[in-house]
Amino acid sequence: MKKLLFLLAILPSMSAFAQTEPTYAEKLGYPKGKKVLIIHVDDVGMSYESNQGAIRAIREGVANSLSVMMPCGWVPGFVHYWKENKDIDAGLHLTMTSEWKDYRWGPLAGKTNVKGLTDSEGALWRSVADVVKNASPDEVETEIRAQLERARTMGFEPTHLDSHMGTLFATPEFLERYLKVGMQEKIPVMFPGGHNTAIRGEEKMIDKQFEMTQKVGKQLWEAGLPVLDDLENSSYGWKGPANGDKSEKALQQYKTAKYIEAIGKLKPGLTMVIMHCTIHTEVFPHISDSWPTREGDFLAMIDPQLRKYIEKEGIVLTTWREAMQRRQKVK
């Protein structure tokens, strides 16, 4: 596959063209003018709390998709559940980092095969910057394929691929390998290739970057894969009420309001809304200090007020599995 570096070349402005094109949601047969959401939970398999938060967010709430961190210790716990509940839309949260201090994991390809991905503790690097500095694209692809292989060894065929901490979007070479595996394996990949209204603003994309996303979107579509029109990825920054109240009631009200505000700003099309859900235990705060935002996400997903808002607005909920099924029917 050709390098994607050429996509960073200066191209004619496509902004006006993009606005008049049908959305990818329309191309997939979803109603014109509708907001179509994949409400997606990351970091499944990371811990017991992450598994239960994701499962309950789907079974009791409005979330409808998730992805699994294959190098992590609670992967079997989720996969065993999934085998009895295969209606759950589950993908791979391709993991090239191990960010926490006292709770860590290593590469599935083995340290000797991907030395550039491992730190002095034998774990994956803590930061995206360290991965970029030390790992080669070949090592990244080797680890992507090892994570996919483990899933398949366990009898788990993912509905899609996405990227933990956005590491696979950090360089054109990493992105190329991520897209390459998805296209070769015919597995949908998380990539916003449409109007990108929300993610363009959040990431402060310059025109050249936006034009690159348009090109990649077309490439994925031509490869027979569904493409996102947009990505809403700001929820991890919603830390909690300004007054510091971390009670369940306060976290739920705060996060529900944030999701309603964010969804309200979305433009029509197929958008993936990303979050991280955990239930409360005494243990999880020792894993990560991010527990308030993760518990808040879970509480928002099961909040009847959020469901009422989605229903009142006529928002369509879908999954990666359904999007791929629809793509296979498009000529």
Short mmCIF file of C-alpha atoms in Angstrom, two decimals:
data_model
loop_
_atom_site.label_atom_id
_atom_site.label_comp_id
_atom_site.label_asym_id
_atom_site.label_seq_id
_atom_site.Cartn_x
_atom_site.Cartn_y
_atom_site.Cartn_z
CA MET A 1 0.00 0.00 0.00
CA LYS A 2 1.27 3.44 -0.89
CA LYS A 3 2.55 5.62 1.91
CA LEU A 4 0.06 8.11 3.25
CA LEU A 5 2.70 10.80 3.45
CA PHE A 6 1.50 12.16 0.13
CA LEU A 7 -1.78 13.02 1.79
CA LEU A 8 -0.06 15.78 3.73
CA ALA A 9 0.78 17.60 0.52
CA ILE A 10 -1.03 20.87 -0.12
CA LEU A 11 -4.28 20.13 -1.91
CA PRO A 12 -6.99 22.38 -3.35
CA SER A 13 -9.52 23.44 -0.75
CA MET A 14 -12.29 20.87 -0.42
CA SER A 15 -14.36 22.57 2.28
CA ALA A 16 -17.16 23.76 0.00
CA PHE A 17 -17.19 20.43 -1.83
CA ALA A 18 -17.47 18.54 1.46
CA GLN A 19 -20.48 20.55 2.52
CA THR A 20 -22.47 19.64 -0.61
CA GLU A 21 -21.55 15.95 -0.66
CA PRO A 22 -23.95 13.43 0.92
CA THR A 23 -22.79 12.36 4.35
CA TYR A 24 -21.39 8.88 4.80
CA ALA A 25 -24.47 8.16 6.93
CA GLU A 26 -26.66 8.92 3.89
CA LYS A 27 -24.47 6.74 1.69
CA LEU A 28 -25.05 3.91 4.18
CA GLY A 29 -28.80 4.40 3.92
CA TYR A 30 -29.48 6.20 7.18
CA PRO A 31 -32.09 8.98 6.99
CA LYS A 32 -30.93 12.23 5.43
CA GLY A 33 -30.45 15.06 7.91
CA LYS A 34 -30.33 12.76 10.94
CA LYS A 35 -27.67 12.58 13.61
CA VAL A 36 -26.59 8.92 13.67
CA LEU A 37 -24.51 8.01 16.72
CA ILE A 38 -22.22 5.19 17.76
CA ILE A 39 -22.03 5.79 21.52
CA HIS A 40 -18.77 4.04 22.25
CA VAL A 41 -17.01 2.92 25.44
CA ASP A 42 -13.21 2.62 25.34
CA ASP A 43 -10.81 0.69 27.62
CA VAL A 44 -12.78 -2.52 28.12
CA GLY A 45 -10.58 -5.29 29.48
CA MET A 46 -8.42 -2.83 31.41
CA SER A 47 -10.02 -3.74 34.73
CA TYR A 48 -13.05 -5.38 36.31
CA GLU A 49 -14.54 -1.93 36.82
CA SER A 50 -14.04 -1.06 33.14
CA ASN A 51 -15.76 -4.27 32.04
CA GLN A 52 -18.75 -3.78 34.29
CA GLY A 53 -19.04 -0.09 33.47
CA ALA A 54 -19.12 -0.79 29.73
CA ILE A 55 -21.51 -3.74 29.96
CA ARG A 56 -23.93 -1.89 32.18
CA ALA A 57 -23.70 1.29 30.07
CA ILE A 58 -24.94 -0.81 27.15
CA ARG A 59 -27.41 -3.08 28.96
CA GLU A 60 -28.91 -0.39 31.20
CA GLY A 61 -28.11 2.77 29.26
CA VAL A 62 -27.75 4.30 25.82
CA ALA A 63 -24.20 3.20 24.97
CA ASN A 64 -24.15 0.72 22.09
CA SER A 65 -20.53 -0.12 21.26
CA LEU A 66 -17.19 -0.77 22.96
CA SER A 67 -13.60 -1.76 22.30
CA VAL A 68 -11.19 -4.02 24.16
CA MET A 69 -7.55 -3.50 25.21
CA MET A 70 -6.15 -6.92 24.36
CA PRO A 71 -2.88 -6.70 26.39
CA CYS A 72 -4.76 -6.07 29.65
CA GLY A 73 -5.53 -8.48 32.50
CA TRP A 74 -9.34 -8.41 32.44
CA VAL A 75 -9.70 -9.28 28.75
CA PRO A 76 -10.71 -12.91 29.46
CA GLY A 77 -13.39 -11.68 31.84
CA PHE A 78 -14.98 -9.63 29.09
CA VAL A 79 -14.50 -12.10 26.24
CA HIS A 80 -16.09 -14.90 28.28
CA TYR A 81 -19.10 -12.63 28.84
CA TRP A 82 -19.17 -11.63 25.17
CA LYS A 83 -19.28 -15.25 24.03
CA GLU A 84 -22.64 -15.54 25.78
CA ASN A 85 -23.74 -12.08 24.57
CA LYS A 86 -22.54 -11.73 21.00
CA ASP A 87 -25.09 -9.05 20.22
CA ILE A 88 -22.69 -6.59 21.88
CA ASP A 89 -20.80 -4.52 19.30
CA ALA A 90 -17.17 -5.08 20.35
CA GLY A 91 -13.98 -3.99 18.63
CA LEU A 92 -10.27 -3.74 19.45
CA HIS A 93 -8.87 -0.72 21.25
CA LEU A 94 -5.41 -1.15 19.74
CA THR A 95 -3.01 -0.47 22.58
CA MET A 96 0.57 0.78 22.17
CA THR A 97 0.88 2.47 25.58
CA SER A 98 0.63 1.54 29.27
CA GLU A 99 0.08 4.87 30.97
CA TRP A 100 -0.54 4.19 34.65
CA LYS A 101 2.13 4.14 37.37
CA ASP A 102 1.45 0.94 39.30
CA TYR A 103 -0.86 -0.98 36.94
CA ARG A 104 0.81 -1.89 33.67
CA TRP A 105 0.88 -4.29 30.72
CA GLY A 106 3.33 -5.32 28.01
CA PRO A 107 3.18 -5.98 24.26
CA LEU A 108 1.49 -9.14 23.05
CA ALA A 109 4.08 -9.56 20.29
CA GLY A 110 6.77 -10.09 22.94
CA LYS A 111 9.50 -7.68 24.00
CA THR A 112 12.16 -9.25 21.77
CA ASN A 113 9.98 -8.73 18.70
CA VAL A 114 9.01 -5.12 19.43
CA LYS A 115 11.84 -3.71 21.52
CA GLY A 116 11.00 -0.17 20.46
CA LEU A 117 7.57 -0.45 22.05
CA THR A 118 8.83 -1.45 25.51
CA ASP A 119 10.29 0.59 28.34
CA SER A 120 12.74 -0.27 31.14
CA GLU A 121 10.01 -2.14 33.04
CA GLY A 122 9.21 -4.33 30.05
CA ALA A 123 5.85 -2.63 29.67
CA LEU A 124 4.56 -0.52 26.81
CA TRP A 125 5.64 3.12 26.99
CA ARG A 126 3.57 5.45 29.17
CA SER A 127 3.22 8.24 26.61
CA VAL A 128 2.44 8.60 22.94
CA ALA A 129 5.55 10.77 22.57
CA ASP A 130 7.75 7.92 23.80
CA VAL A 131 6.18 5.53 21.29
CA VAL A 132 6.84 8.00 18.48
CA LYS A 133 10.43 8.47 19.65
CA ASN A 134 11.31 4.81 20.06
CA ALA A 135 9.06 2.53 17.99
CA SER A 136 9.24 1.79 14.27
CA PRO A 137 6.19 1.47 12.02
CA ASP A 138 7.07 -2.21 11.52
CA GLU A 139 6.97 -2.79 15.28
CA VAL A 140 3.65 -0.98 15.54
CA GLU A 141 2.14 -3.13 12.80
CA THR A 142 3.55 -6.28 14.41
CA GLU A 143 1.82 -5.39 17.68
CA ILE A 144 -1.46 -4.49 15.94
CA ARG A 145 -1.48 -7.91 14.31
CA ALA A 146 -0.55 -9.65 17.57
CA GLN A 147 -3.51 -8.03 19.31
CA LEU A 148 -5.84 -9.06 16.50
CA GLU A 149 -4.40 -12.57 16.58
CA ARG A 150 -5.03 -12.91 20.31
CA ALA A 151 -8.64 -11.84 19.85
CA ARG A 152 -9.15 -14.41 17.13
CA THR A 153 -7.38 -17.09 19.16
CA MET A 154 -9.97 -16.45 21.87
CA GLY A 155 -12.80 -16.76 19.33
CA PHE A 156 -13.46 -13.01 19.37
CA GLU A 157 -13.88 -11.42 15.93
CA PRO A 158 -13.92 -7.62 16.37
CA THR A 159 -16.47 -5.41 14.67
CA HIS A 160 -13.97 -2.56 14.31
CA LEU A 161 -10.54 -1.18 15.23
CA ASP A 162 -9.66 2.00 17.07
CA SER A 163 -6.66 3.47 18.87
CA HIS A 164 -5.89 3.82 22.59
CA MET A 165 -4.69 7.35 23.40
CA GLY A 166 -4.70 8.09 19.66
CA THR A 167 -1.20 6.64 19.28
CA LEU A 168 -1.90 5.27 15.81
CA PHE A 169 -2.76 8.79 14.65
CA ALA A 170 0.50 10.24 15.96
CA THR A 171 2.52 9.89 12.73
CA PRO A 172 1.59 9.32 9.07
CA GLU A 173 3.59 6.06 9.17
CA PHE A 174 1.67 4.70 12.18
CA LEU A 175 -1.62 5.76 10.61
CA GLU A 176 -0.69 3.99 7.38
CA ARG A 177 -0.17 0.68 9.21
CA TYR A 178 -3.44 1.03 11.14
CA LEU A 179 -5.43 1.69 7.99
CA LYS A 180 -3.55 -1.01 6.10
CA VAL A 181 -4.50 -3.73 8.60
CA GLY A 182 -8.14 -2.61 8.62
CA MET A 183 -8.39 -2.61 4.83
CA GLN A 184 -6.54 -5.90 4.39
CA GLU A 185 -8.60 -7.65 7.06
CA LYS A 186 -11.86 -5.96 5.99
CA ILE A 187 -12.41 -4.61 9.52
CA PRO A 188 -13.87 -1.10 9.88
CA VAL A 189 -11.48 1.40 11.45
CA MET A 190 -12.26 4.45 13.51
CA PHE A 191 -11.37 7.35 11.24
CA PRO A 192 -13.33 10.59 10.83
CA GLY A 193 -13.35 11.18 7.09
CA GLY A 194 -16.48 13.30 6.58
CA HIS A 195 -17.37 16.87 7.46
CA ASN A 196 -15.51 16.47 10.79
CA THR A 197 -17.20 19.48 12.36
CA ALA A 198 -16.70 18.48 16.02
CA ILE A 199 -13.25 16.90 15.78
CA ARG A 200 -11.97 19.66 13.50
CA GLY A 201 -12.78 22.23 16.13
CA GLU A 202 -11.51 20.16 19.03
CA GLU A 203 -8.19 19.33 17.37
CA LYS A 204 -7.89 22.79 15.77
CA MET A 205 -7.25 21.15 12.41
CA ILE A 206 -5.66 23.30 9.77
CA ASP A 207 -7.02 23.03 6.24
CA LYS A 208 -4.24 20.70 5.11
CA GLN A 209 -5.02 18.22 7.90
CA PHE A 210 -8.73 18.36 7.16
CA GLU A 211 -8.12 17.71 3.49
CA MET A 212 -6.01 14.69 4.43
CA THR A 213 -8.91 13.25 6.43
CA GLN A 214 -11.18 13.68 3.41
CA LYS A 215 -8.76 11.76 1.21
CA VAL A 216 -8.38 8.92 3.72
CA GLY A 217 -12.15 8.73 4.14
CA LYS A 218 -12.56 8.21 0.41
CA GLN A 219 -9.81 5.58 0.44
CA LEU A 220 -11.52 3.63 3.21
CA TRP A 221 -14.89 3.87 1.48
CA GLU A 222 -13.43 2.61 -1.76
CA ALA A 223 -11.91 -0.30 0.18
CA GLY A 224 -15.42 -1.35 1.18
CA LEU A 225 -15.44 0.01 4.73
CA PRO A 226 -17.89 2.40 6.42
CA VAL A 227 -16.55 5.85 7.27
CA LEU A 228 -17.37 8.24 10.11
CA ASP A 229 -18.61 11.71 9.27
CA ASP A 230 -17.32 13.04 12.59
CA LEU A 231 -15.85 12.15 15.98
CA GLU A 232 -16.87 13.58 19.37
CA ASN A 233 -13.86 12.95 21.61
CA SER A 234 -13.93 15.63 24.29
CA SER A 235 -15.52 13.76 27.21
CA TYR A 236 -12.25 12.72 28.88
CA GLY A 237 -11.59 16.39 29.54
CA TRP A 238 -14.84 16.81 31.45
CA LYS A 239 -13.35 16.34 34.91
CA GLY A 240 -16.37 17.06 37.08
CA PRO A 241 -18.31 19.90 38.71
CA ALA A 242 -16.36 23.08 39.33
CA ASN A 243 -17.16 22.91 43.04
CA GLY A 244 -15.29 19.62 43.32
CA ASP A 245 -18.35 17.57 44.30
CA LYS A 246 -17.63 13.95 43.32
CA SER A 247 -20.82 12.38 44.62
CA GLU A 248 -22.69 10.11 42.22
CA LYS A 249 -25.56 12.57 41.89
CA ALA A 250 -23.27 15.49 41.10
CA LEU A 251 -21.16 13.51 38.61
CA GLN A 252 -24.24 12.20 36.85
CA GLN A 253 -25.88 15.62 36.51
CA TYR A 254 -22.64 17.20 35.32
CA LYS A 255 -21.80 14.55 32.74
CA THR A 256 -25.35 14.18 31.42
CA ALA A 257 -25.50 17.93 30.83
CA LYS A 258 -22.15 17.82 29.06
CA TYR A 259 -23.27 15.00 26.73
CA ILE A 260 -26.54 16.74 25.92
CA GLU A 261 -24.63 19.92 25.10
CA ALA A 262 -22.07 18.11 22.92
CA ILE A 263 -24.64 16.01 21.06
CA GLY A 264 -26.74 19.10 20.50
CA LYS A 265 -23.85 20.75 18.63
CA LEU A 266 -23.24 17.80 16.30
CA LYS A 267 -24.09 18.07 12.63
CA PRO A 268 -26.04 15.35 10.79
CA GLY A 269 -24.09 12.27 9.79
CA LEU A 270 -22.47 9.22 11.37
CA THR A 271 -20.61 10.29 14.51
CA MET A 272 -18.74 8.19 17.05
CA VAL A 273 -19.07 9.57 20.58
CA ILE A 274 -16.19 8.31 22.75
CA MET A 275 -16.24 7.77 26.50
CA HIS A 276 -14.77 5.64 29.29
CA CYS A 277 -17.12 3.96 31.76
CA THR A 278 -16.29 2.38 35.11
CA ILE A 279 -18.35 1.38 38.09
CA HIS A 280 -17.26 2.52 41.53
CA THR A 281 -14.99 0.32 43.65
CA GLU A 282 -12.37 1.00 46.29
CA VAL A 283 -9.69 -0.42 43.98
CA PHE A 284 -10.02 1.61 40.79
CA PRO A 285 -8.75 4.92 42.26
CA HIS A 286 -5.48 3.07 42.92
CA ILE A 287 -5.30 2.25 39.20
CA SER A 288 -6.09 5.70 37.86
CA ASP A 289 -6.91 9.16 39.15
CA SER A 290 -9.28 9.47 36.18
CA TRP A 291 -12.01 7.69 38.13
CA PRO A 292 -14.35 10.73 38.47
CA THR A 293 -14.65 11.24 34.72
CA ARG A 294 -15.00 7.50 34.08
CA GLU A 295 -17.65 7.01 36.78
CA GLY A 296 -19.38 10.14 35.52
CA ASP A 297 -19.49 8.71 31.99
CA PHE A 298 -21.09 5.51 33.27
CA LEU A 299 -23.63 7.41 35.35
CA ALA A 300 -24.53 9.63 32.39
CA MET A 301 -25.08 6.62 30.12
CA ILE A 302 -27.63 5.12 32.51
CA ASP A 303 -29.31 8.46 33.23
CA PRO A 304 -32.96 8.42 32.02
CA GLN A 305 -32.60 12.11 31.16
CA LEU A 306 -30.01 11.35 28.49
CA ARG A 307 -32.18 8.65 26.96
CA LYS A 308 -35.16 11.01 26.94
CA TYR A 309 -33.10 13.67 25.18
CA ILE A 310 -31.91 11.24 22.47
CA GLU A 311 -35.45 10.00 21.86
CA LYS A 312 -36.94 13.52 21.85
CA GLU A 313 -34.39 14.72 19.29
CA GLY A 314 -35.01 11.75 17.01
CA ILE A 315 -31.35 10.74 17.10
CA VAL A 316 -30.57 7.40 15.46
CA LEU A 317 -28.35 4.98 17.36
CA THR A 318 -26.29 2.45 15.44
CA THR A 319 -23.24 0.20 15.78
CA TRP A 320 -20.10 -0.58 13.84
CA ARG A 321 -21.57 -3.98 13.00
CA GLU A 322 -24.66 -2.42 11.45
CA ALA A 323 -22.59 0.19 9.61
CA MET A 324 -20.47 -2.56 8.03
CA GLN A 325 -23.54 -4.59 7.12
CA ARG A 326 -24.99 -1.53 5.40
CA ARG A 327 -21.68 -0.83 3.63
CA GLN A 328 -21.63 -4.35 2.20
CA LYS A 329 -24.99 -3.66 0.55
CA VAL A 330 -23.85 -0.43 -1.12
CA LYS A 331 -22.58 -0.86 -4.68
#
